């Protein structure tokens, strides 16, 4: 990531995850996502600008999670925060597979809320 000349650690850092949930675990997964969102809204409003998800219309077990962190440091906080690590431990047994993609912020207001 850091070898990308367009990458600037001080700019917003977007992340997308594509998650396939184990059959029958969809509701538990959605409940956990809601808990995570509530935690982030309270604990990290200055670190996480966007935390959203979408459920695939053809495959109800496939979710896309989208996050925009304030910067690289905020993204690293997200990976190391004790409560979020605990959420991750609860997340793992519900998941069949996951794929992650990161990007570079290219447009939009960095200070506005979405």
PDB file of N, CA and C in Angstrom:
ATOM      1  N   UNK A   1       0.818  -1.191   0.000  1.00  0.00           N
ATOM      2  CA  UNK A   1       0.000   0.000   0.000  1.00  0.00           C
ATOM      3  C   UNK A   1       0.860   1.252   0.000  1.00  0.00           C
ATOM      4  N   UNK A   2       1.857   1.295   0.844  1.00  0.00           N
ATOM      5  CA  UNK A   2       2.633   2.519   0.966  1.00  0.00           C
ATOM      6  C   UNK A   2       3.560   2.754  -0.221  1.00  0.00           C
ATOM      7  N   UNK A   3       3.730   1.759  -1.084  1.00  0.00           N
ATOM      8  CA  UNK A   3       4.537   1.983  -2.287  1.00  0.00           C
ATOM      9  C   UNK A   3       3.724   2.647  -3.404  1.00  0.00           C
ATOM     10  N   UNK A   4       2.430   2.846  -3.171  1.00  0.00           N
ATOM     11  CA  UNK A   4       1.569   3.532  -4.129  1.00  0.00           C
ATOM     12  C   UNK A   4       1.835   5.036  -4.024  1.00  0.00           C
ATOM     13  N   UNK A   5       2.285   5.675  -5.088  1.00  0.00           N
ATOM     14  CA  UNK A   5       2.604   7.101  -5.015  1.00  0.00           C
ATOM     15  C   UNK A   5       1.397   7.977  -4.694  1.00  0.00           C
ATOM     16  N   UNK A   6       0.178   7.479  -4.930  1.00  0.00           N
ATOM     17  CA  UNK A   6      -1.022   8.265  -4.641  1.00  0.00           C
ATOM     18  C   UNK A   6      -1.439   8.130  -3.174  1.00  0.00           C
ATOM     19  N   UNK A   7      -0.804   7.203  -2.453  1.00  0.00           N
ATOM     20  CA  UNK A   7      -1.189   6.954  -1.063  1.00  0.00           C
ATOM     21  C   UNK A   7      -0.623   8.021  -0.142  1.00  0.00           C
ATOM     22  N   UNK A   8      -1.494   8.640   0.631  1.00  0.00           N
ATOM     23  CA  UNK A   8      -1.115   9.689   1.564  1.00  0.00           C
ATOM     24  C   UNK A   8      -1.728   9.329   2.911  1.00  0.00           C
ATOM     25  N   UNK A   9      -0.903   8.990   3.910  1.00  0.00           N
ATOM     26  CA  UNK A   9      -1.385   8.532   5.212  1.00  0.00           C
ATOM     27  C   UNK A   9      -2.223   9.570   5.956  1.00  0.00           C
ATOM     28  N   UNK A  10      -2.156  10.805   5.542  1.00  0.00           N
ATOM     29  CA  UNK A  10      -2.914  11.842   6.234  1.00  0.00           C
ATOM     30  C   UNK A  10      -4.331  12.015   5.683  1.00  0.00           C
ATOM     31  N   UNK A  11      -4.622  11.394   4.564  1.00  0.00           N
ATOM     32  CA  UNK A  11      -5.935  11.540   3.918  1.00  0.00           C
ATOM     33  C   UNK A  11      -6.888  10.436   4.361  1.00  0.00           C
ATOM     34  N   UNK A  12      -8.176  10.598   4.138  1.00  0.00           N
ATOM     35  CA  UNK A  12      -9.127   9.533   4.460  1.00  0.00           C
ATOM     36  C   UNK A  12      -8.737   8.223   3.782  1.00  0.00           C
ATOM     37  N   UNK A  13      -8.988   7.135   4.485  1.00  0.00           N
ATOM     38  CA  UNK A  13      -8.563   5.807   4.050  1.00  0.00           C
ATOM     39  C   UNK A  13      -9.785   4.895   3.904  1.00  0.00           C
ATOM     40  N   UNK A  14     -10.197   4.601   2.660  1.00  0.00           N
ATOM     41  CA  UNK A  14     -11.374   3.755   2.440  1.00  0.00           C
ATOM     42  C   UNK A  14     -11.019   2.264   2.408  1.00  0.00           C
ATOM     43  N   UNK A  15     -11.931   1.467   2.951  1.00  0.00           N
ATOM     44  CA  UNK A  15     -11.774   0.017   2.976  1.00  0.00           C
ATOM     45  C   UNK A  15     -13.118  -0.607   2.626  1.00  0.00           C
ATOM     46  N   UNK A  16     -13.091  -1.636   1.795  1.00  0.00           N
ATOM     47  CA  UNK A  16     -14.301  -2.407   1.499  1.00  0.00           C
ATOM     48  C   UNK A  16     -14.021  -3.874   1.809  1.00  0.00           C
ATOM     49  N   UNK A  17     -14.997  -4.533   2.385  1.00  0.00           N
ATOM     50  CA  UNK A  17     -14.886  -5.966   2.646  1.00  0.00           C
ATOM     51  C   UNK A  17     -16.111  -6.651   2.052  1.00  0.00           C
ATOM     52  N   UNK A  18     -15.864  -7.782   1.452  1.00  0.00           N
ATOM     53  CA  UNK A  18     -16.922  -8.577   0.831  1.00  0.00           C
ATOM     54  C   UNK A  18     -17.018  -9.864   1.649  1.00  0.00           C
ATOM     55  N   UNK A  19     -18.116 -10.030   2.353  1.00  0.00           N
ATOM     56  CA  UNK A  19     -18.234 -11.095   3.341  1.00  0.00           C
ATOM     57  C   UNK A  19     -19.382 -12.027   2.979  1.00  0.00           C
ATOM     58  N   UNK A  20     -19.077 -13.317   2.914  1.00  0.00           N
ATOM     59  CA  UNK A  20     -20.115 -14.328   2.771  1.00  0.00           C
ATOM     60  C   UNK A  20     -20.305 -14.965   4.135  1.00  0.00           C
ATOM     61  N   UNK A  21     -21.522 -14.871   4.650  1.00  0.00           N
ATOM     62  CA  UNK A  21     -21.863 -15.365   5.974  1.00  0.00           C
ATOM     63  C   UNK A  21     -22.307 -16.822   5.853  1.00  0.00           C
ATOM     64  N   UNK A  22     -22.007 -17.596   6.873  1.00  0.00           N
ATOM     65  CA  UNK A  22     -22.451 -18.985   6.893  1.00  0.00           C
ATOM     66  C   UNK A  22     -23.972 -19.042   6.862  1.00  0.00           C
ATOM     67  N   UNK A  23     -24.483 -20.065   6.196  1.00  0.00           N
ATOM     68  CA  UNK A  23     -25.932 -20.227   6.086  1.00  0.00           C
ATOM     69  C   UNK A  23     -26.561 -20.284   7.472  1.00  0.00           C
ATOM     70  N   UNK A  24     -27.620 -19.500   7.669  1.00  0.00           N
ATOM     71  CA  UNK A  24     -28.325 -19.462   8.935  1.00  0.00           C
ATOM     72  C   UNK A  24     -27.776 -18.455   9.932  1.00  0.00           C
ATOM     73  N   UNK A  25     -26.671 -17.795   9.602  1.00  0.00           N
ATOM     74  CA  UNK A  25     -26.038 -16.830  10.513  1.00  0.00           C
ATOM     75  C   UNK A  25     -26.280 -15.375  10.101  1.00  0.00           C
ATOM     76  N   UNK A  26     -27.137 -15.176   9.106  1.00  0.00           N
ATOM     77  CA  UNK A  26     -27.351 -13.829   8.578  1.00  0.00           C
ATOM     78  C   UNK A  26     -27.856 -12.847   9.641  1.00  0.00           C
ATOM     79  N   UNK A  27     -28.825 -13.251  10.443  1.00  0.00           N
ATOM     80  CA  UNK A  27     -29.386 -12.340  11.438  1.00  0.00           C
ATOM     81  C   UNK A  27     -28.377 -12.038  12.547  1.00  0.00           C
ATOM     82  N   UNK A  28     -27.635 -13.033  12.968  1.00  0.00           N
ATOM     83  CA  UNK A  28     -26.600 -12.813  13.988  1.00  0.00           C
ATOM     84  C   UNK A  28     -25.534 -11.864  13.455  1.00  0.00           C
ATOM     85  N   UNK A  29     -25.195 -12.008  12.183  1.00  0.00           N
ATOM     86  CA  UNK A  29     -24.200 -11.130  11.560  1.00  0.00           C
ATOM     87  C   UNK A  29     -24.714  -9.688  11.510  1.00  0.00           C
ATOM     88  N   UNK A  30     -25.963  -9.514  11.090  1.00  0.00           N
ATOM     89  CA  UNK A  30     -26.552  -8.166  11.048  1.00  0.00           C
ATOM     90  C   UNK A  30     -26.600  -7.532  12.439  1.00  0.00           C
ATOM     91  N   UNK A  31     -26.944  -8.304  13.436  1.00  0.00           N
ATOM     92  CA  UNK A  31     -26.968  -7.786  14.809  1.00  0.00           C
ATOM     93  C   UNK A  31     -25.588  -7.338  15.252  1.00  0.00           C
ATOM     94  N   UNK A  32     -24.576  -8.114  14.910  1.00  0.00           N
ATOM     95  CA  UNK A  32     -23.207  -7.748  15.267  1.00  0.00           C
ATOM     96  C   UNK A  32     -22.774  -6.474  14.543  1.00  0.00           C
ATOM     97  N   UNK A  33     -23.132  -6.338  13.269  1.00  0.00           N
ATOM     98  CA  UNK A  33     -22.812  -5.118  12.535  1.00  0.00           C
ATOM     99  C   UNK A  33     -23.447  -3.900  13.202  1.00  0.00           C
ATOM    100  N   UNK A  34     -24.660  -4.049  13.686  1.00  0.00           N
ATOM    101  CA  UNK A  34     -25.333  -2.941  14.365  1.00  0.00           C
ATOM    102  C   UNK A  34     -24.626  -2.584  15.675  1.00  0.00           C
ATOM    103  N   UNK A  35     -24.150  -3.582  16.385  1.00  0.00           N
ATOM    104  CA  UNK A  35     -23.379  -3.323  17.610  1.00  0.00           C
ATOM    105  C   UNK A  35     -22.088  -2.568  17.300  1.00  0.00           C
ATOM    106  N   UNK A  36     -21.397  -3.011  16.244  1.00  0.00           N
ATOM    107  CA  UNK A  36     -20.146  -2.359  15.854  1.00  0.00           C
ATOM    108  C   UNK A  36     -20.410  -0.905  15.465  1.00  0.00           C
ATOM    109  N   UNK A  37     -21.459  -0.678  14.684  1.00  0.00           N
ATOM    110  CA  UNK A  37     -21.786   0.684  14.261  1.00  0.00           C
ATOM    111  C   UNK A  37     -22.070   1.575  15.466  1.00  0.00           C
ATOM    112  N   UNK A  38     -22.819   1.065  16.431  1.00  0.00           N
ATOM    113  CA  UNK A  38     -23.122   1.850  17.636  1.00  0.00           C
ATOM    114  C   UNK A  38     -21.848   2.152  18.413  1.00  0.00           C
ATOM    115  N   UNK A  39     -20.967   1.172  18.517  1.00  0.00           N
ATOM    116  CA  UNK A  39     -19.698   1.390  19.220  1.00  0.00           C
ATOM    117  C   UNK A  39     -18.872   2.463  18.516  1.00  0.00           C
ATOM    118  N   UNK A  40     -18.751   2.362  17.196  1.00  0.00           N
ATOM    119  CA  UNK A  40     -17.952   3.343  16.455  1.00  0.00           C
ATOM    120  C   UNK A  40     -18.535   4.744  16.560  1.00  0.00           C
ATOM    121  N   UNK A  41     -19.848   4.852  16.530  1.00  0.00           N
ATOM    122  CA  UNK A  41     -20.489   6.169  16.638  1.00  0.00           C
ATOM    123  C   UNK A  41     -20.155   6.828  17.969  1.00  0.00           C
ATOM    124  N   UNK A  42     -20.035   6.012  19.016  1.00  0.00           N
ATOM    125  CA  UNK A  42     -19.747   6.565  20.334  1.00  0.00           C
ATOM    126  C   UNK A  42     -18.249   6.723  20.580  1.00  0.00           C
ATOM    127  N   UNK A  43     -17.464   5.720  20.213  1.00  0.00           N
ATOM    128  CA  UNK A  43     -16.051   5.692  20.580  1.00  0.00           C
ATOM    129  C   UNK A  43     -15.132   6.358  19.563  1.00  0.00           C
ATOM    130  N   UNK A  44     -15.580   6.484  18.331  1.00  0.00           N
ATOM    131  CA  UNK A  44     -14.651   6.926  17.289  1.00  0.00           C
ATOM    132  C   UNK A  44     -15.251   7.854  16.254  1.00  0.00           C
ATOM    133  N   UNK A  45     -16.091   8.814  16.641  1.00  0.00           N
ATOM    134  CA  UNK A  45     -16.702   9.659  15.609  1.00  0.00           C
ATOM    135  C   UNK A  45     -15.680  10.478  14.823  1.00  0.00           C
ATOM    136  N   UNK A  46     -14.526  10.735  15.404  1.00  0.00           N
ATOM    137  CA  UNK A  46     -13.491  11.494  14.703  1.00  0.00           C
ATOM    138  C   UNK A  46     -12.540  10.592  13.928  1.00  0.00           C
ATOM    139  N   UNK A  47     -12.673   9.283  14.093  1.00  0.00           N
ATOM    140  CA  UNK A  47     -11.783   8.337  13.415  1.00  0.00           C
ATOM    141  C   UNK A  47     -12.449   7.639  12.231  1.00  0.00           C
ATOM    142  N   UNK A  48     -13.734   7.331  12.376  1.00  0.00           N
ATOM    143  CA  UNK A  48     -14.453   6.588  11.342  1.00  0.00           C
ATOM    144  C   UNK A  48     -15.537   7.483  10.765  1.00  0.00           C
ATOM    145  N   UNK A  49     -15.348   7.939   9.530  1.00  0.00           N
ATOM    146  CA  UNK A  49     -16.312   8.815   8.872  1.00  0.00           C
ATOM    147  C   UNK A  49     -17.525   8.046   8.362  1.00  0.00           C
ATOM    148  N   UNK A  50     -17.271   6.853   7.835  1.00  0.00           N
ATOM    149  CA  UNK A  50     -18.342   6.047   7.251  1.00  0.00           C
ATOM    150  C   UNK A  50     -18.168   4.610   7.722  1.00  0.00           C
ATOM    151  N   UNK A  51     -19.255   3.990   8.159  1.00  0.00           N
ATOM    152  CA  UNK A  51     -19.289   2.555   8.436  1.00  0.00           C
ATOM    153  C   UNK A  51     -20.648   2.096   7.949  1.00  0.00           C
ATOM    154  N   UNK A  52     -20.669   1.434   6.823  1.00  0.00           N
ATOM    155  CA  UNK A  52     -21.955   1.042   6.247  1.00  0.00           C
ATOM    156  C   UNK A  52     -21.859  -0.353   5.653  1.00  0.00           C
ATOM    157  N   UNK A  53     -23.011  -0.919   5.392  1.00  0.00           N
ATOM    158  CA  UNK A  53     -23.036  -2.227   4.763  1.00  0.00           C
ATOM    159  C   UNK A  53     -24.229  -2.322   3.833  1.00  0.00           C
ATOM    160  N   UNK A  54     -24.096  -3.260   2.905  1.00  0.00           N
ATOM    161  CA  UNK A  54     -25.177  -3.559   1.970  1.00  0.00           C
ATOM    162  C   UNK A  54     -25.277  -5.073   1.851  1.00  0.00           C
ATOM    163  N   UNK A  55     -26.489  -5.533   1.663  1.00  0.00           N
ATOM    164  CA  UNK A  55     -26.735  -6.963   1.502  1.00  0.00           C
ATOM    165  C   UNK A  55     -27.074  -7.222   0.048  1.00  0.00           C
ATOM    166  N   UNK A  56     -26.440  -8.204  -0.528  1.00  0.00           N
ATOM    167  CA  UNK A  56     -26.654  -8.534  -1.932  1.00  0.00           C
ATOM    168  C   UNK A  56     -28.115  -8.942  -2.160  1.00  0.00           C
ATOM    169  N   UNK A  57     -28.695  -8.457  -3.239  1.00  0.00           N
ATOM    170  CA  UNK A  57     -30.105  -8.746  -3.515  1.00  0.00           C
ATOM    171  C   UNK A  57     -30.325 -10.158  -4.054  1.00  0.00           C
ATOM    172  N   UNK A  58     -29.285 -10.766  -4.635  1.00  0.00           N
ATOM    173  CA  UNK A  58     -29.421 -12.116  -5.176  1.00  0.00           C
ATOM    174  C   UNK A  58     -28.909 -13.192  -4.226  1.00  0.00           C
ATOM    175  N   UNK A  59     -27.935 -12.849  -3.398  1.00  0.00           N
ATOM    176  CA  UNK A  59     -27.368 -13.792  -2.438  1.00  0.00           C
ATOM    177  C   UNK A  59     -27.464 -13.154  -1.046  1.00  0.00           C
ATOM    178  N   UNK A  60     -28.462 -13.503  -0.249  1.00  0.00           N
ATOM    179  CA  UNK A  60     -28.661 -12.851   1.047  1.00  0.00           C
ATOM    180  C   UNK A  60     -27.565 -13.151   2.064  1.00  0.00           C
ATOM    181  N   UNK A  61     -26.638 -14.029   1.717  1.00  0.00           N
ATOM    182  CA  UNK A  61     -25.514 -14.323   2.606  1.00  0.00           C
ATOM    183  C   UNK A  61     -24.295 -13.456   2.291  1.00  0.00           C
ATOM    184  N   UNK A  62     -24.360 -12.678   1.224  1.00  0.00           N
ATOM    185  CA  UNK A  62     -23.229 -11.844   0.800  1.00  0.00           C
ATOM    186  C   UNK A  62     -23.451 -10.400   1.211  1.00  0.00           C
ATOM    187  N   UNK A  63     -22.496  -9.857   1.953  1.00  0.00           N
ATOM    188  CA  UNK A  63     -22.549  -8.482   2.436  1.00  0.00           C
ATOM    189  C   UNK A  63     -21.324  -7.718   1.954  1.00  0.00           C
ATOM    190  N   UNK A  64     -21.512  -6.447   1.659  1.00  0.00           N
ATOM    191  CA  UNK A  64     -20.402  -5.551   1.378  1.00  0.00           C
ATOM    192  C   UNK A  64     -20.348  -4.556   2.522  1.00  0.00           C
ATOM    193  N   UNK A  65     -19.209  -4.496   3.182  1.00  0.00           N
ATOM    194  CA  UNK A  65     -18.987  -3.532   4.258  1.00  0.00           C
ATOM    195  C   UNK A  65     -18.091  -2.439   3.702  1.00  0.00           C
ATOM    196  N   UNK A  66     -18.399  -1.202   4.011  1.00  0.00           N
ATOM    197  CA  UNK A  66     -17.631  -0.081   3.501  1.00  0.00           C
ATOM    198  C   UNK A  66     -17.306   0.859   4.656  1.00  0.00           C
ATOM    199  N   UNK A  67     -16.034   1.173   4.784  1.00  0.00           N
ATOM    200  CA  UNK A  67     -15.578   2.065   5.851  1.00  0.00           C
ATOM    201  C   UNK A  67     -14.709   3.151   5.247  1.00  0.00           C
ATOM    202  N   UNK A  68     -14.802   4.331   5.797  1.00  0.00           N
ATOM    203  CA  UNK A  68     -13.843   5.391   5.474  1.00  0.00           C
ATOM    204  C   UNK A  68     -13.307   5.896   6.804  1.00  0.00           C
ATOM    205  N   UNK A  69     -12.026   5.691   6.989  1.00  0.00           N
ATOM    206  CA  UNK A  69     -11.348   6.141   8.203  1.00  0.00           C
ATOM    207  C   UNK A  69     -10.758   7.521   7.960  1.00  0.00           C
ATOM    208  N   UNK A  70     -10.619   8.300   9.014  1.00  0.00           N
ATOM    209  CA  UNK A  70     -10.118   9.673   8.896  1.00  0.00           C
ATOM    210  C   UNK A  70      -8.744   9.716   8.237  1.00  0.00           C
ATOM    211  N   UNK A  71      -7.924   8.716   8.499  1.00  0.00           N
ATOM    212  CA  UNK A  71      -6.563   8.645   7.953  1.00  0.00           C
ATOM    213  C   UNK A  71      -6.011   7.254   8.270  1.00  0.00           C
ATOM    214  N   UNK A  72      -4.761   7.038   7.910  1.00  0.00           N
ATOM    215  CA  UNK A  72      -4.119   5.743   8.128  1.00  0.00           C
ATOM    216  C   UNK A  72      -4.063   5.410   9.620  1.00  0.00           C
ATOM    217  N   UNK A  73      -3.732   6.382  10.436  1.00  0.00           N
ATOM    218  CA  UNK A  73      -3.645   6.164  11.885  1.00  0.00           C
ATOM    219  C   UNK A  73      -4.993   5.703  12.443  1.00  0.00           C
ATOM    220  N   UNK A  74      -6.068   6.304  11.986  1.00  0.00           N
ATOM    221  CA  UNK A  74      -7.405   5.904  12.431  1.00  0.00           C
ATOM    222  C   UNK A  74      -7.734   4.483  11.972  1.00  0.00           C
ATOM    223  N   UNK A  75      -7.303   4.118  10.779  1.00  0.00           N
ATOM    224  CA  UNK A  75      -7.522   2.756  10.286  1.00  0.00           C
ATOM    225  C   UNK A  75      -6.759   1.754  11.148  1.00  0.00           C
ATOM    226  N   UNK A  76      -5.549   2.108  11.550  1.00  0.00           N
ATOM    227  CA  UNK A  76      -4.767   1.222  12.414  1.00  0.00           C
ATOM    228  C   UNK A  76      -5.400   1.132  13.802  1.00  0.00           C
ATOM    229  N   UNK A  77      -5.960   2.222  14.310  1.00  0.00           N
ATOM    230  CA  UNK A  77      -6.691   2.184  15.574  1.00  0.00           C
ATOM    231  C   UNK A  77      -7.839   1.186  15.466  1.00  0.00           C
ATOM    232  N   UNK A  78      -8.540   1.228  14.348  1.00  0.00           N
ATOM    233  CA  UNK A  78      -9.679   0.348  14.109  1.00  0.00           C
ATOM    234  C   UNK A  78      -9.251  -1.118  14.191  1.00  0.00           C
ATOM    235  N   UNK A  79      -8.047  -1.432  13.747  1.00  0.00           N
ATOM    236  CA  UNK A  79      -7.566  -2.817  13.764  1.00  0.00           C
ATOM    237  C   UNK A  79      -7.051  -3.243  15.139  1.00  0.00           C
ATOM    238  N   UNK A  80      -6.700  -2.274  15.994  1.00  0.00           N
ATOM    239  CA  UNK A  80      -6.047  -2.614  17.264  1.00  0.00           C
ATOM    240  C   UNK A  80      -6.907  -2.347  18.501  1.00  0.00           C
ATOM    241  N   UNK A  81      -7.984  -1.604  18.371  1.00  0.00           N
ATOM    242  CA  UNK A  81      -8.831  -1.285  19.507  1.00  0.00           C
ATOM    243  C   UNK A  81      -9.367  -2.578  20.138  1.00  0.00           C
ATOM    244  N   UNK A  82      -9.261  -2.685  21.462  1.00  0.00           N
ATOM    245  CA  UNK A  82      -9.632  -3.919  22.161  1.00  0.00           C
ATOM    246  C   UNK A  82     -11.082  -4.325  21.902  1.00  0.00           C
ATOM    247  N   UNK A  83     -12.000  -3.376  21.935  1.00  0.00           N
ATOM    248  CA  UNK A  83     -13.408  -3.711  21.703  1.00  0.00           C
ATOM    249  C   UNK A  83     -13.625  -4.213  20.276  1.00  0.00           C
ATOM    250  N   UNK A  84     -12.956  -3.600  19.310  1.00  0.00           N
ATOM    251  CA  UNK A  84     -13.115  -4.042  17.921  1.00  0.00           C
ATOM    252  C   UNK A  84     -12.442  -5.391  17.684  1.00  0.00           C
ATOM    253  N   UNK A  85     -11.346  -5.656  18.374  1.00  0.00           N
ATOM    254  CA  UNK A  85     -10.721  -6.988  18.295  1.00  0.00           C
ATOM    255  C   UNK A  85     -11.696  -8.027  18.828  1.00  0.00           C
ATOM    256  N   UNK A  86     -12.391  -7.697  19.931  1.00  0.00           N
ATOM    257  CA  UNK A  86     -13.393  -8.607  20.478  1.00  0.00           C
ATOM    258  C   UNK A  86     -14.534  -8.820  19.484  1.00  0.00           C
ATOM    259  N   UNK A  87     -14.999  -7.745  18.840  1.00  0.00           N
ATOM    260  CA  UNK A  87     -16.032  -7.893  17.806  1.00  0.00           C
ATOM    261  C   UNK A  87     -15.540  -8.843  16.710  1.00  0.00           C
ATOM    262  N   UNK A  88     -14.267  -8.701  16.339  1.00  0.00           N
ATOM    263  CA  UNK A  88     -13.691  -9.574  15.315  1.00  0.00           C
ATOM    264  C   UNK A  88     -13.730 -11.042  15.703  1.00  0.00           C
ATOM    265  N   UNK A  89     -13.512 -11.320  16.977  1.00  0.00           N
ATOM    266  CA  UNK A  89     -13.580 -12.708  17.462  1.00  0.00           C
ATOM    267  C   UNK A  89     -15.003 -13.246  17.390  1.00  0.00           C
ATOM    268  N   UNK A  90     -15.967 -12.390  17.596  1.00  0.00           N
ATOM    269  CA  UNK A  90     -17.377 -12.787  17.486  1.00  0.00           C
ATOM    270  C   UNK A  90     -17.818 -12.883  16.027  1.00  0.00           C
ATOM    271  N   UNK A  91     -17.191 -12.099  15.174  1.00  0.00           N
ATOM    272  CA  UNK A  91     -17.472 -12.020  13.738  1.00  0.00           C
ATOM    273  C   UNK A  91     -17.022 -13.311  13.038  1.00  0.00           C
ATOM    274  N   UNK A  92     -15.821 -13.786  13.382  1.00  0.00           N
ATOM    275  CA  UNK A  92     -15.181 -14.895  12.664  1.00  0.00           C
ATOM    276  C   UNK A  92     -16.025 -16.163  12.561  1.00  0.00           C
ATOM    277  N   UNK A  93     -16.659 -16.632  13.634  1.00  0.00           N
ATOM    278  CA  UNK A  93     -17.428 -17.876  13.516  1.00  0.00           C
ATOM    279  C   UNK A  93     -18.670 -17.774  12.620  1.00  0.00           C
ATOM    280  N   UNK A  94     -19.097 -16.565  12.325  1.00  0.00           N
ATOM    281  CA  UNK A  94     -20.291 -16.362  11.503  1.00  0.00           C
ATOM    282  C   UNK A  94     -19.973 -16.340  10.011  1.00  0.00           C
ATOM    283  N   UNK A  95     -18.683 -16.241   9.685  1.00  0.00           N
ATOM    284  CA  UNK A  95     -18.250 -15.953   8.313  1.00  0.00           C
ATOM    285  C   UNK A  95     -17.722 -17.196   7.609  1.00  0.00           C
ATOM    286  N   UNK A  96     -18.194 -17.366   6.373  1.00  0.00           N
ATOM    287  CA  UNK A  96     -17.696 -18.441   5.515  1.00  0.00           C
ATOM    288  C   UNK A  96     -16.443 -17.992   4.763  1.00  0.00           C
ATOM    289  N   UNK A  97     -16.488 -16.770   4.215  1.00  0.00           N
ATOM    290  CA  UNK A  97     -15.326 -16.242   3.485  1.00  0.00           C
ATOM    291  C   UNK A  97     -15.369 -14.722   3.490  1.00  0.00           C
ATOM    292  N   UNK A  98     -14.199 -14.134   3.309  1.00  0.00           N
ATOM    293  CA  UNK A  98     -14.115 -12.683   3.255  1.00  0.00           C
ATOM    294  C   UNK A  98     -12.986 -12.270   2.317  1.00  0.00           C
ATOM    295  N   UNK A  99     -13.176 -11.124   1.717  1.00  0.00           N
ATOM    296  CA  UNK A  99     -12.183 -10.533   0.822  1.00  0.00           C
ATOM    297  C   UNK A  99     -12.184  -9.042   1.105  1.00  0.00           C
ATOM    298  N   UNK A 100     -11.003  -8.450   1.131  1.00  0.00           N
ATOM    299  CA  UNK A 100     -10.908  -7.031   1.472  1.00  0.00           C
ATOM    300  C   UNK A 100     -10.214  -6.269   0.346  1.00  0.00           C
ATOM    301  N   UNK A 101     -10.626  -5.014   0.203  1.00  0.00           N
ATOM    302  CA  UNK A 101     -10.039  -4.125  -0.785  1.00  0.00           C
ATOM    303  C   UNK A 101      -9.816  -2.771  -0.129  1.00  0.00           C
ATOM    304  N   UNK A 102      -8.666  -2.158  -0.379  1.00  0.00           N
ATOM    305  CA  UNK A 102      -8.411  -0.819   0.133  1.00  0.00           C
ATOM    306  C   UNK A 102      -8.235   0.124  -1.039  1.00  0.00           C
ATOM    307  N   UNK A 103      -8.386   1.399  -0.772  1.00  0.00           N
ATOM    308  CA  UNK A 103      -8.316   2.360  -1.857  1.00  0.00           C
ATOM    309  C   UNK A 103      -7.566   3.604  -1.470  1.00  0.00           C
ATOM    310  N   UNK A 104      -7.646   4.578  -2.317  1.00  0.00           N
ATOM    311  CA  UNK A 104      -7.035   5.880  -2.093  1.00  0.00           C
ATOM    312  C   UNK A 104      -8.125   6.923  -2.234  1.00  0.00           C
ATOM    313  N   UNK A 105      -8.157   7.856  -1.305  1.00  0.00           N
ATOM    314  CA  UNK A 105      -9.148   8.927  -1.352  1.00  0.00           C
ATOM    315  C   UNK A 105      -8.829   9.833  -2.533  1.00  0.00           C
ATOM    316  N   UNK A 106      -9.780  10.048  -3.420  1.00  0.00           N
ATOM    317  CA  UNK A 106      -9.507  10.863  -4.601  1.00  0.00           C
ATOM    318  C   UNK A 106     -10.392  12.093  -4.730  1.00  0.00           C
ATOM    319  N   UNK A 107     -11.565  12.094  -4.109  1.00  0.00           N
ATOM    320  CA  UNK A 107     -12.456  13.246  -4.261  1.00  0.00           C
ATOM    321  C   UNK A 107     -13.433  13.299  -3.100  1.00  0.00           C
ATOM    322  N   UNK A 108     -14.001  14.454  -2.908  1.00  0.00           N
ATOM    323  CA  UNK A 108     -15.003  14.627  -1.869  1.00  0.00           C
ATOM    324  C   UNK A 108     -14.450  15.428  -0.716  1.00  0.00           C
ATOM    325  N   UNK A 109     -15.337  15.932   0.076  1.00  0.00           N
ATOM    326  CA  UNK A 109     -14.955  16.725   1.217  1.00  0.00           C
ATOM    327  C   UNK A 109     -14.467  15.822   2.336  1.00  0.00           C
ATOM    328  N   UNK A 110     -13.263  16.044   2.798  1.00  0.00           N
ATOM    329  CA  UNK A 110     -12.697  15.225   3.854  1.00  0.00           C
ATOM    330  C   UNK A 110     -13.286  15.564   5.203  1.00  0.00           C
ATOM    331  N   UNK A 111     -13.879  16.712   5.350  1.00  0.00           N
ATOM    332  CA  UNK A 111     -14.356  17.121   6.666  1.00  0.00           C
ATOM    333  C   UNK A 111     -15.852  16.931   6.844  1.00  0.00           C
ATOM    334  N   UNK A 112     -16.569  16.672   5.776  1.00  0.00           N
ATOM    335  CA  UNK A 112     -18.023  16.539   5.907  1.00  0.00           C
ATOM    336  C   UNK A 112     -18.397  15.141   6.397  1.00  0.00           C
ATOM    337  N   UNK A 113     -19.529  15.062   7.044  1.00  0.00           N
ATOM    338  CA  UNK A 113     -20.071  13.764   7.444  1.00  0.00           C
ATOM    339  C   UNK A 113     -20.919  13.232   6.293  1.00  0.00           C
ATOM    340  N   UNK A 114     -20.924  11.956   6.135  1.00  0.00           N
ATOM    341  CA  UNK A 114     -21.673  11.341   5.047  1.00  0.00           C
ATOM    342  C   UNK A 114     -23.005  10.889   5.511  1.00  0.00           C
TER     343      UNK A 114
END
